[in-house]
Amino acid sequence: MPLSATDQLIQLLELLAIEREEDIRQYKEMVLDRSLKERVQKGVTWYPATMRRMYLGMGDRVTIEIERTGEAKKTDVFQSGSVISLFGMLSDREVGRYSGVIAAIRPTTMRIVLGTDQFPDWLGEAVLGVDMEFDDKTYQEMVRAVNQAIRPGNKQQRLGELREVLLGDTAPESYDWVVRYEHPFLNDSQNKAVQKALQARDVAIIHGPPGTGKTTTLVYTIQEVLNHEHQVLVCAPSNTAVDLLALRCIEAGLSVLRLGNPARVEEELLRHTLDGSLTAHPDYQELKRLRRESEQLRKQAMKLRQRGGRSENRYYTLQKEARELSALAQKVEDYIVYQVLRDTQVIACTLTGAASQTLGQKRFHTVFIDEAGQALAPACWIPIARAGRVIMAGDHQQLPPTVKSIEAGRKGLAHTLFESVIERKGVDVMLEQQYRMNEQIMRFSGEQFYKGRLFADESVRDHVLGPNFTPLEWIDTSGCGFEESRHPETLSVSNPDEAQLLLRHLALLFNQIESEVPSLLENDFSVGIISPYKDQVRALNAQLAGSPMLGSYERFITVNTVDGFQGQERDVIYISLVRSNRKGEIGFLGDTRRMNVALTRARKKLVVVGDGSTLSQHPFYNAFFEYAEKAGAYRSAWELGE
């Protein structure tokens, strides 16, 4: 007997607790249980570092730029948007620590926004360091949201109804109007998706496979909804996804307020944040004046108090005046925030950002959740608590949400609300016409993941690099002796020989382009090299940096993991599959959704390199090899020679 909606949510809380415990365990093992020297050696701490610059940034937050001066292992631990802890050391003794967020990061420099408007007094003299910090707030907000959905309050009757629609036996309802939505810039399936969303009373899903214009369709849906509603809430699981959708909404002429820490927001969007909106408001100068005068009165009062004696009465008078001015400034700020929130059409934030106190008890008739196929179910309930209806968009056949606990993932935390609703409610419309890939590149994923329903638009169906270029190549390294190796600490896998072969093939491709279609290199030509394994990405980058054949072409080339290429596309994509062993072990290459992402990034040419004898023992890769052979795309690595 299937679990009730409430029981499913109770189970979700149990899985979330398991996930949190594993997250804390990993953080403790990585940071708390190690000495400073060990943390630096493992690459989870930057130290020593010196300050290059400090200033008050957006929202009067202390912003500092630091430069790492010591040797440190390069890792992917520190990323833009990460919560960190900045500390200072004097004579091998820690003298202070502040929490902050990484606003920007390069190999040896980092810009950090601290959670304070006061400059730490040790900043000028201490040797600086940066630790990763465990951010428990996300877990707290998810637990709160799920509990809210289990036991909605008197004013949240709609949340209880949505719970039963999304997870229970209640069938989703639609409005009974039958006007057909047809926009000339959208294709048939896109128009159908917009119409389905407009008619939904409870929930609708836009299922957008790679290259089908999911974001475009979603923006048109938002625009059409705003023809009937004053305001919508737009969310996504990552800051990157929120920023992309917010920018597209702005390009469509909609007014957007991007909620969240400015340090986690794209620079182009800073003026659309709450801090940016405050600064641009006509009453902001009055707000600044009130704050400045209040601060001046406080300083005068403190000087009088230090003198003592007859100055005491004047001290209390100045303190009172300072408090009154500060209270008035707060009222002015509250009014500006109220106006901004009232007048903006699109409020955009991450899923956890929907818990922002700035929104108070605010509710929205329509809430949009983009990239819902990558969103943890508990996080989705944060914005749904504010919704009258919910419209989700994404693709559950691409990358799943990140789950750190194997146990929690296996028991259901990796299963998204997006998938559950598609499986049970039949409220989804799949976009079927794709505008990215040559048909030969597209067809395998179309058959494997989308039931053969995907088709290529005429504009891309036959596009290739040039007359003598094929769109697909499968290069088999079987019998070459390219053995994989596993890193003893990271346990990631690499295959340096395979990397070398791939780069040699790429050099030959550039030679052919120079010979036959050199004009390609005068435009925005792009090549992506993808590997599922971080250690192989490092090997490829190292070999690329030292390659005499590819040195002049580096500007065209990007190397990254599958996750790093999510949502991106290139003219040419190379994929290094890495695994080569006698046992036929392929590890997490068995997550075929990850390979779906890799296989669908290329516009005009896709080259896959791997050991067929190892990989073909898995049915998915065996099917791909058979597809490549039928397409005449199979090549043995021996053909490339030395």
XYZ file of C-alpha atoms in Angstrom:
642
model
C 0.000 0.000 0.000
C 1.510 3.370 -1.025
C 2.385 5.838 1.718
C 0.090 8.771 2.372
C 1.327 12.262 1.501
C 2.006 12.982 5.176
C 3.908 9.722 5.675
C 6.046 10.475 2.605
C 7.002 13.821 4.130
C 7.780 12.231 7.502
C 10.042 9.763 5.690
C 11.651 12.704 3.877
C 12.558 14.264 7.243
C 14.231 11.022 8.307
C 16.290 10.920 5.102
C 17.216 14.569 5.497
C 18.541 13.827 8.991
C 20.721 11.038 7.561
C 22.000 13.384 4.859
C 22.823 16.115 7.378
C 24.738 13.679 9.579
C 26.814 12.543 6.615
C 27.450 16.141 5.553
C 28.644 17.007 9.087
C 30.793 13.867 9.203
C 32.512 14.803 5.947
C 33.022 18.390 7.101
C 34.399 17.236 10.464
C 36.776 14.799 8.777
C 37.875 17.380 6.225
C 38.232 20.472 8.448
C 37.600 20.137 12.186
C 39.721 17.047 12.826
C 42.787 18.356 11.020
C 45.555 20.707 12.084
C 46.127 23.912 10.136
C 49.091 22.326 8.360
C 47.026 19.253 7.390
C 44.132 21.394 6.157
C 46.488 23.383 3.944
C 48.068 20.191 2.586
C 44.632 18.750 1.789
C 43.590 21.945 0.026
C 40.628 22.705 2.335
C 42.256 25.807 3.831
C 43.945 28.814 2.226
C 46.913 29.843 4.361
C 48.973 31.962 4.512
C 47.311 34.833 2.655
C 47.706 38.596 2.643
C 45.125 41.307 2.179
C 45.245 43.184 -1.114
C 42.263 45.459 -0.544
C 39.338 46.046 1.836
C 36.270 48.234 1.413
C 32.563 48.522 2.164
C 30.715 46.890 -0.708
C 27.057 46.609 -1.662
C 24.804 46.908 1.382
C 27.690 48.306 3.464
C 29.139 44.812 3.890
C 32.871 44.522 4.542
C 34.502 43.166 1.384
C 38.115 42.046 1.292
C 40.374 40.729 -1.432
C 43.119 38.348 -0.337
C 46.035 36.723 -2.114
C 47.358 33.293 -1.216
C 51.109 33.488 -0.690
C 51.948 29.937 0.323
C 51.959 26.663 -1.568
C 48.555 24.984 -1.583
C 46.962 22.030 -3.230
C 44.445 22.990 -5.906
C 40.991 21.609 -5.116
C 37.396 22.322 -6.054
C 36.425 22.926 -2.409
C 36.303 26.715 -2.674
C 33.800 28.090 -5.161
C 31.972 31.338 -5.708
C 29.039 31.414 -3.267
C 30.663 29.059 -0.730
C 30.249 29.891 2.959
C 33.692 30.316 4.521
C 35.380 31.401 7.732
C 38.099 34.068 7.500
C 40.634 33.904 10.322
C 43.716 35.854 11.380
C 46.934 34.495 12.911
C 49.567 36.374 14.950
C 52.574 34.488 16.333
C 50.912 31.144 15.557
C 47.857 32.173 17.587
C 44.389 32.738 16.130
C 43.265 36.291 16.927
C 39.868 36.449 15.268
C 37.383 34.787 12.912
C 34.449 36.006 10.799
C 31.956 34.170 8.599
C 31.589 35.256 4.999
C 30.780 34.257 1.438
C 33.157 33.917 -1.516
C 32.161 36.515 -4.119
C 34.859 35.617 -6.653
C 37.809 33.227 -6.779
C 40.870 32.711 -8.968
C 43.850 30.358 -8.536
C 45.648 32.664 -6.063
C 43.108 35.378 -5.177
C 39.733 35.438 -3.452
C 37.157 38.170 -2.876
C 35.119 37.662 0.291
C 32.019 39.456 1.576
C 31.870 39.262 5.385
C 28.644 39.189 7.381
C 29.425 42.501 9.103
C 29.650 46.224 8.416
C 32.567 46.656 10.870
C 36.195 46.157 9.818
C 37.857 43.570 12.111
C 40.652 45.334 14.013
C 43.138 42.524 13.249
C 42.742 42.697 9.475
C 45.689 45.030 8.940
C 48.336 43.058 10.823
C 47.325 39.375 11.001
C 48.322 36.667 8.544
C 45.034 35.618 6.958
C 43.535 32.224 6.252
C 40.266 30.834 4.939
C 38.487 27.667 6.111
C 35.379 26.062 4.680
C 32.444 26.493 7.054
C 29.525 24.140 7.585
C 26.300 25.910 6.607
C 23.441 24.422 8.604
C 20.892 27.059 7.618
C 19.821 25.189 4.480
C 18.979 22.075 6.509
C 17.054 24.133 9.062
C 14.957 25.765 6.351
C 14.217 22.448 4.624
C 13.155 20.800 7.898
C 10.959 23.788 8.743
C 9.304 23.703 5.297
C 8.581 19.960 5.379
C 7.135 20.214 8.889
C 4.998 23.090 7.676
C 3.686 20.926 4.823
C 2.932 18.080 7.250
C 1.001 20.349 9.635
C -0.068 23.525 7.837
C -1.404 26.306 10.061
C -4.899 27.771 9.847
C -3.756 30.350 7.303
C -2.091 27.702 5.120
C -5.031 25.655 3.995
C -3.810 25.881 0.399
C -0.487 24.269 1.364
C -2.363 21.265 2.715
C -4.336 21.025 -0.534
C -1.165 21.190 -2.634
C 0.439 18.502 -0.468
C -2.405 16.118 -1.305
C -2.302 17.042 -5.004
C 1.457 16.644 -5.359
C 1.934 13.545 -3.178
C -1.513 12.182 -2.300
C -4.604 10.872 -4.059
C -6.148 14.230 -4.979
C -6.218 14.737 -8.733
C -4.817 18.045 -10.018
C -7.413 20.429 -11.402
C -7.376 22.775 -14.381
C -9.339 25.906 -15.166
C -12.066 25.205 -17.703
C -11.225 27.908 -20.240
C -10.341 26.497 -23.676
C -8.652 29.415 -25.441
C -5.713 28.028 -27.441
C -2.369 29.705 -26.681
C -0.313 30.232 -29.844
C 2.749 32.439 -29.888
C 4.435 32.779 -33.313
C 7.948 32.532 -31.810
C 7.209 29.199 -30.096
C 6.832 25.756 -31.669
C 3.857 23.440 -31.141
C 5.137 21.639 -28.027
C 6.309 24.923 -26.458
C 2.906 26.533 -27.026
C 1.238 23.430 -25.605
C 3.453 23.652 -22.484
C 2.588 27.318 -21.924
C -1.124 26.583 -22.359
C -0.948 23.662 -19.926
C 0.709 25.921 -17.337
C -1.841 28.696 -17.794
C -4.760 26.292 -17.393
C -3.340 24.550 -14.303
C -5.098 25.334 -11.038
C -2.668 23.273 -8.937
C 0.446 22.135 -10.797
C 2.011 21.941 -14.265
C 5.361 20.658 -15.494
C 7.455 21.754 -18.461
C 9.778 18.870 -19.312
C 12.672 20.322 -21.291
C 15.233 17.909 -22.799
C 18.584 19.375 -23.943
C 18.372 22.129 -26.533
C 14.573 22.310 -26.633
C 14.263 25.902 -25.390
C 13.045 25.158 -21.884
C 14.185 28.513 -20.490
C 12.627 30.379 -23.422
C 9.332 28.550 -22.877
C 9.455 29.273 -19.155
C 10.042 33.007 -19.728
C 7.090 33.186 -22.130
C 4.979 31.389 -19.507
C 6.045 33.896 -16.842
C 5.213 36.787 -19.166
C 1.771 35.407 -19.939
C 0.999 34.703 -16.278
C 1.956 38.313 -15.462
C -0.678 39.491 -17.927
C -3.203 38.150 -15.414
C -1.329 38.374 -12.097
C 0.549 41.222 -10.458
C 3.607 39.260 -9.332
C 5.257 35.817 -9.365
C 7.967 34.038 -7.380
C 10.672 32.362 -9.494
C 13.078 29.879 -7.863
C 15.791 27.356 -8.745
C 18.104 25.117 -6.680
C 21.325 26.995 -7.567
C 22.348 30.633 -7.725
C 23.603 30.106 -11.284
C 20.207 28.843 -12.463
C 18.376 31.686 -10.683
C 20.685 34.283 -12.236
C 20.226 32.867 -15.740
C 16.443 32.939 -15.481
C 16.438 36.387 -13.862
C 18.575 37.795 -16.691
C 16.272 36.273 -19.293
C 13.268 37.825 -17.572
C 14.998 41.224 -17.576
C 15.785 40.823 -21.298
C 12.057 40.156 -21.816
C 11.283 43.548 -20.267
C 10.084 42.340 -16.874
C 11.018 44.049 -13.609
C 13.039 41.682 -11.417
C 14.116 41.687 -7.774
C 16.920 39.193 -7.124
C 16.848 38.178 -3.458
C 19.953 36.739 -1.816
C 23.423 37.634 -0.659
C 24.963 39.973 -3.283
C 28.168 37.941 -3.052
C 26.306 35.025 -4.634
C 24.751 37.054 -7.443
C 26.087 37.666 -10.961
C 27.589 41.134 -11.329
C 25.079 42.030 -14.051
C 22.284 41.501 -11.540
C 23.651 43.505 -8.610
C 21.496 46.541 -9.394
C 18.455 44.240 -9.303
C 19.226 42.984 -5.774
C 17.528 44.486 -2.735
C 20.682 46.443 -1.901
C 20.899 47.707 -5.478
C 17.208 48.637 -5.506
C 17.624 50.529 -2.220
C 20.556 52.500 -3.646
C 18.605 53.421 -6.785
C 15.454 54.504 -4.902
C 14.668 58.277 -4.848
C 14.521 58.245 -1.023
C 17.924 56.574 -0.600
C 19.813 59.846 -0.144
C 17.444 60.786 2.694
C 18.060 57.368 4.238
C 21.842 57.893 4.010
C 21.527 61.367 5.578
C 19.547 60.046 8.537
C 22.045 57.229 9.144
C 25.025 59.560 8.824
C 23.569 62.102 11.275
C 22.628 59.341 13.718
C 26.187 57.991 13.635
C 27.664 61.472 14.106
C 25.464 62.062 17.182
C 26.549 58.724 18.642
C 30.210 59.616 18.207
C 29.655 63.026 19.855
C 27.867 61.331 22.749
C 30.735 58.871 23.286
C 33.284 61.710 23.393
C 31.183 63.543 25.993
C 30.863 60.425 28.114
C 34.614 59.984 28.148
C 34.962 63.506 29.585
C 32.422 62.743 32.369
C 31.263 65.449 34.844
C 28.690 67.957 33.623
C 28.625 66.416 30.152
C 26.503 63.486 31.386
C 23.090 65.086 30.662
C 24.165 66.200 27.210
C 25.353 62.609 26.575
C 21.875 61.166 27.225
C 20.250 63.864 25.067
C 22.539 63.075 22.119
C 22.004 59.326 22.545
C 18.235 59.844 22.487
C 18.442 61.989 19.345
C 20.690 59.376 17.699
C 18.179 56.603 18.515
C 15.295 58.667 17.137
C 17.165 59.342 13.889
C 18.108 55.661 13.625
C 14.465 54.627 14.161
C 13.364 57.109 11.497
C 16.014 55.750 9.109
C 14.706 52.226 9.712
C 11.161 53.368 8.878
C 12.386 54.956 5.646
C 14.254 51.748 4.729
C 11.238 49.572 5.560
C 9.060 51.779 3.344
C 11.527 51.556 0.427
C 11.664 47.750 0.790
C 7.856 47.641 0.921
C 7.639 49.666 -2.310
C 10.230 47.536 -4.092
C 8.493 44.301 -3.069
C 5.092 45.713 -4.003
C 6.044 46.993 -7.454
C 8.345 44.242 -8.808
C 6.847 41.726 -11.240
C 9.333 38.872 -10.721
C 10.910 38.050 -7.369
C 13.776 35.616 -8.015
C 15.710 33.554 -5.463
C 17.066 30.104 -4.702
C 14.748 27.526 -3.146
C 16.166 28.197 0.329
C 16.152 31.928 -0.439
C 12.350 31.715 -0.533
C 12.538 31.491 3.276
C 13.949 35.038 3.373
C 12.577 37.223 6.161
C 12.342 40.007 3.580
C 9.287 38.226 2.140
C 7.593 37.993 5.541
C 4.218 36.251 5.145
C 4.001 37.150 1.455
C 2.188 34.670 -0.788
C 2.051 34.306 -4.566
C -0.700 32.920 -6.732
C 1.948 31.294 -8.984
C 5.373 29.988 -7.974
C 7.843 28.789 -10.626
C 10.585 26.251 -9.852
C 13.209 25.922 -12.584
C 15.758 23.059 -12.802
C 13.381 21.074 -10.610
C 14.965 17.832 -11.826
C 18.066 18.815 -9.820
C 16.219 20.023 -6.722
C 15.994 18.083 -3.466
C 12.342 17.487 -2.625
C 12.556 19.052 0.876
C 13.924 22.290 -0.615
C 10.990 22.544 -3.052
C 8.546 22.798 -0.156
C 10.089 26.129 0.924
C 8.656 28.122 -2.022
C 5.581 25.874 -2.324
C 4.566 27.051 1.166
C 4.006 30.481 -0.418
C 2.175 29.183 -3.513
C -1.345 29.080 -4.795
C -0.139 26.853 -7.607
C 3.276 25.615 -8.710
C 4.801 25.356 -12.184
C 7.964 23.257 -12.399
C 10.449 23.031 -15.261
C 13.459 20.803 -15.776
C 14.598 17.412 -17.038
C 14.828 14.393 -14.769
C 16.866 12.587 -17.434
C 19.841 14.895 -16.806
C 21.905 15.444 -13.647
C 20.108 14.444 -10.427
C 20.360 16.448 -7.187
C 23.574 16.155 -5.182
C 23.148 13.740 -2.260
C 26.175 13.087 -0.039
C 24.781 10.122 1.876
C 24.641 6.910 -0.161
C 22.064 5.542 2.290
C 19.775 8.587 2.044
C 20.051 8.618 -1.741
C 19.251 4.916 -2.029
C 16.230 5.242 0.265
C 14.686 8.033 -1.786
C 16.283 11.432 -1.135
C 17.690 11.418 -4.687
C 14.152 10.989 -6.037
C 12.844 14.460 -6.785
C 9.397 15.967 -6.354
C 9.597 16.725 -10.082
C 9.881 12.995 -10.861
C 7.160 12.030 -8.380
C 4.647 14.416 -9.925
C 5.490 13.312 -13.490
C 5.096 9.648 -12.538
C 1.810 10.060 -10.679
C -0.086 13.034 -12.034
C 0.305 13.295 -15.818
C 0.558 17.082 -15.790
C 3.747 17.362 -17.836
C 4.323 18.502 -21.394
C 7.599 17.467 -23.011
C 9.253 19.874 -25.416
C 10.103 17.834 -28.515
C 11.868 20.134 -30.986
C 15.553 20.775 -30.267
C 17.666 23.616 -31.645
C 21.194 22.589 -30.625
C 22.440 19.331 -32.078
C 23.050 17.759 -35.427
C 20.465 14.993 -35.771
C 23.088 12.225 -35.646
C 24.404 13.563 -32.323
C 20.873 13.874 -30.938
C 19.318 10.590 -32.008
C 20.968 8.209 -29.521
C 19.949 10.216 -26.440
C 16.543 10.813 -28.017
C 15.946 7.086 -28.250
C 17.470 6.154 -24.884
C 15.909 8.876 -22.701
C 13.006 10.487 -24.564
C 11.230 7.560 -26.250
C 12.268 8.721 -29.705
C 10.089 11.827 -29.473
C 12.901 14.370 -29.892
C 13.503 15.773 -33.371
C 16.013 18.289 -34.686
C 14.878 21.624 -36.058
C 15.768 22.218 -39.702
C 18.237 24.933 -38.673
C 20.476 22.379 -36.904
C 19.501 19.004 -38.354
C 22.445 18.703 -40.751
C 24.884 21.339 -39.537
C 28.537 20.282 -39.392
C 31.887 22.050 -39.194
C 32.406 21.752 -42.937
C 31.784 19.523 -45.983
C 34.405 16.901 -45.021
C 33.625 16.773 -41.294
C 31.511 14.044 -39.694
C 29.210 14.931 -36.768
C 30.001 11.846 -34.658
C 33.108 9.770 -33.872
C 33.566 6.934 -31.408
C 37.300 6.228 -30.807
C 37.877 2.818 -29.257
C 41.086 2.399 -27.211
C 40.626 -1.378 -26.738
C 43.960 -3.215 -26.837
C 46.036 -0.036 -26.510
C 47.071 -0.749 -22.929
C 45.641 2.554 -21.668
C 45.100 1.432 -18.086
C 43.147 3.620 -15.653
C 44.729 4.664 -12.338
C 43.024 5.626 -9.081
C 44.214 8.507 -6.890
C 44.959 7.135 -3.383
C 43.390 10.129 -1.557
C 40.597 11.444 -3.770
C 39.766 7.972 -5.187
C 39.086 9.723 -8.480
C 40.189 7.941 -11.659
C 42.417 9.143 -14.480
C 43.835 7.761 -17.708
C 46.771 9.895 -18.916
C 47.311 7.856 -22.106
C 43.688 8.319 -23.105
C 44.022 12.056 -22.409
C 47.077 12.222 -24.655
C 45.246 10.405 -27.465
C 42.254 12.726 -27.173
C 44.428 15.842 -27.422
C 46.266 14.400 -30.429
C 42.942 13.859 -32.171
C 41.912 17.424 -31.288
C 45.162 18.773 -32.753
C 44.410 16.916 -36.005
C 40.915 18.407 -36.000
C 42.312 21.937 -35.657
C 44.733 21.206 -38.526
C 41.821 20.150 -40.709
C 39.855 23.271 -39.753
C 42.852 25.507 -40.562
C 43.162 23.779 -43.937
C 39.512 23.606 -44.995
C 37.405 26.127 -43.023
C 39.796 28.646 -41.380
C 36.977 31.206 -41.142
C 35.545 29.125 -38.271
C 38.425 30.273 -36.065
C 37.611 33.927 -36.744
C 34.206 33.598 -35.116
C 33.010 32.363 -31.711
C 34.254 28.837 -32.261
C 34.268 26.644 -29.129
C 35.489 23.228 -28.030
C 34.566 21.475 -24.792
C 36.464 18.535 -23.315
C 34.413 16.611 -20.764
C 35.314 13.840 -18.382
C 33.181 12.434 -15.574
C 36.305 12.257 -13.362
C 38.009 15.255 -11.739
C 41.425 13.610 -11.858
C 41.106 13.162 -15.618
C 40.116 16.827 -15.935
C 43.337 17.717 -14.099
C 45.366 15.403 -16.355
C 43.811 16.926 -19.480
C 44.441 20.479 -18.268
C 48.061 19.665 -17.421
C 48.707 18.066 -20.818
C 46.887 20.857 -22.643
C 49.022 23.493 -20.903
C 52.176 21.762 -22.130
C 50.992 20.875 -25.630
C 53.016 22.457 -28.452
C 50.367 21.342 -30.965
C 47.440 23.020 -29.165
C 49.124 26.028 -27.534
C 47.761 28.513 -30.085
C 44.234 27.090 -29.802
C 43.810 27.120 -26.008
C 41.486 30.139 -26.169
C 38.884 27.988 -27.917
C 39.044 25.095 -25.428
C 37.294 24.486 -22.080
C 37.962 21.394 -19.947
C 35.581 20.423 -17.153
C 33.534 17.682 -15.523
C 30.062 16.721 -16.702
C 28.556 18.731 -13.854
C 30.603 21.751 -14.931
C 29.082 21.592 -18.429
C 25.462 21.305 -17.290
C 23.383 23.865 -19.189
C 26.209 24.671 -21.627
C 26.934 23.835 -25.257
C 29.922 23.947 -27.625
C 30.502 23.565 -31.373
C 32.651 20.516 -30.671
C 32.581 18.229 -27.629
C 35.152 15.570 -26.719
C 34.296 13.059 -23.973
C 36.995 11.063 -22.166
C 35.338 8.054 -20.503
C 38.564 7.031 -18.660
C 37.593 3.563 -17.410
C 39.796 0.744 -18.686
C 40.166 -2.438 -16.641
C 39.867 -6.200 -17.007
C 36.911 -6.475 -14.619
C 34.594 -4.275 -16.667
C 34.097 -1.929 -13.698
C 32.742 1.475 -14.717
C 31.775 3.004 -11.333
C 29.510 6.005 -11.503
C 29.585 5.972 -15.317
C 26.661 3.658 -14.610
C 24.596 6.781 -13.865
C 23.519 7.149 -17.467
C 21.757 10.470 -16.824
C 25.214 11.988 -16.336
C 26.240 10.648 -19.733
C 23.073 12.072 -21.251
C 24.298 15.512 -20.234
C 27.745 14.898 -21.748
C 26.404 13.480 -25.018
C 24.051 16.416 -25.603
C 26.431 19.396 -25.247
C 27.751 19.325 -28.862
C 26.264 21.360 -31.691
C 28.212 20.154 -34.735
C 30.644 17.422 -33.704
C 30.839 14.873 -30.881
C 33.923 12.718 -30.265
C 33.755 10.011 -27.575
C 36.986 8.303 -26.488
C 36.997 5.139 -24.368
C 37.836 1.474 -23.946
C 35.075 -0.459 -25.703
C 36.039 -3.808 -24.173
C 35.542 -2.405 -20.651
C 32.538 -0.182 -21.281
C 30.522 -2.421 -23.623
C 29.793 -4.781 -20.735
C 27.219 -2.184 -19.648
C 24.071 -2.249 -21.850
C 23.884 1.539 -22.238
C 27.439 1.874 -23.584
C 27.077 -1.260 -25.677
C 24.003 0.322 -27.273
C 25.953 3.527 -27.939
C 28.802 1.610 -29.591
C 26.320 -0.255 -31.798
C 24.690 3.071 -32.693
C 28.096 4.557 -33.618
C 28.979 1.542 -35.761
C 25.680 1.738 -37.674
C 26.293 5.448 -38.233
C 29.768 4.725 -39.632
C 31.293 6.661 -36.731
C 33.461 3.901 -35.228
C 37.267 4.300 -35.302
C 39.982 2.317 -33.585
C 42.583 4.315 -31.681
C 45.204 2.439 -33.723
C 44.142 4.447 -36.772
C 45.502 7.626 -35.189
C 49.012 6.201 -34.982
C 51.666 7.674 -32.756
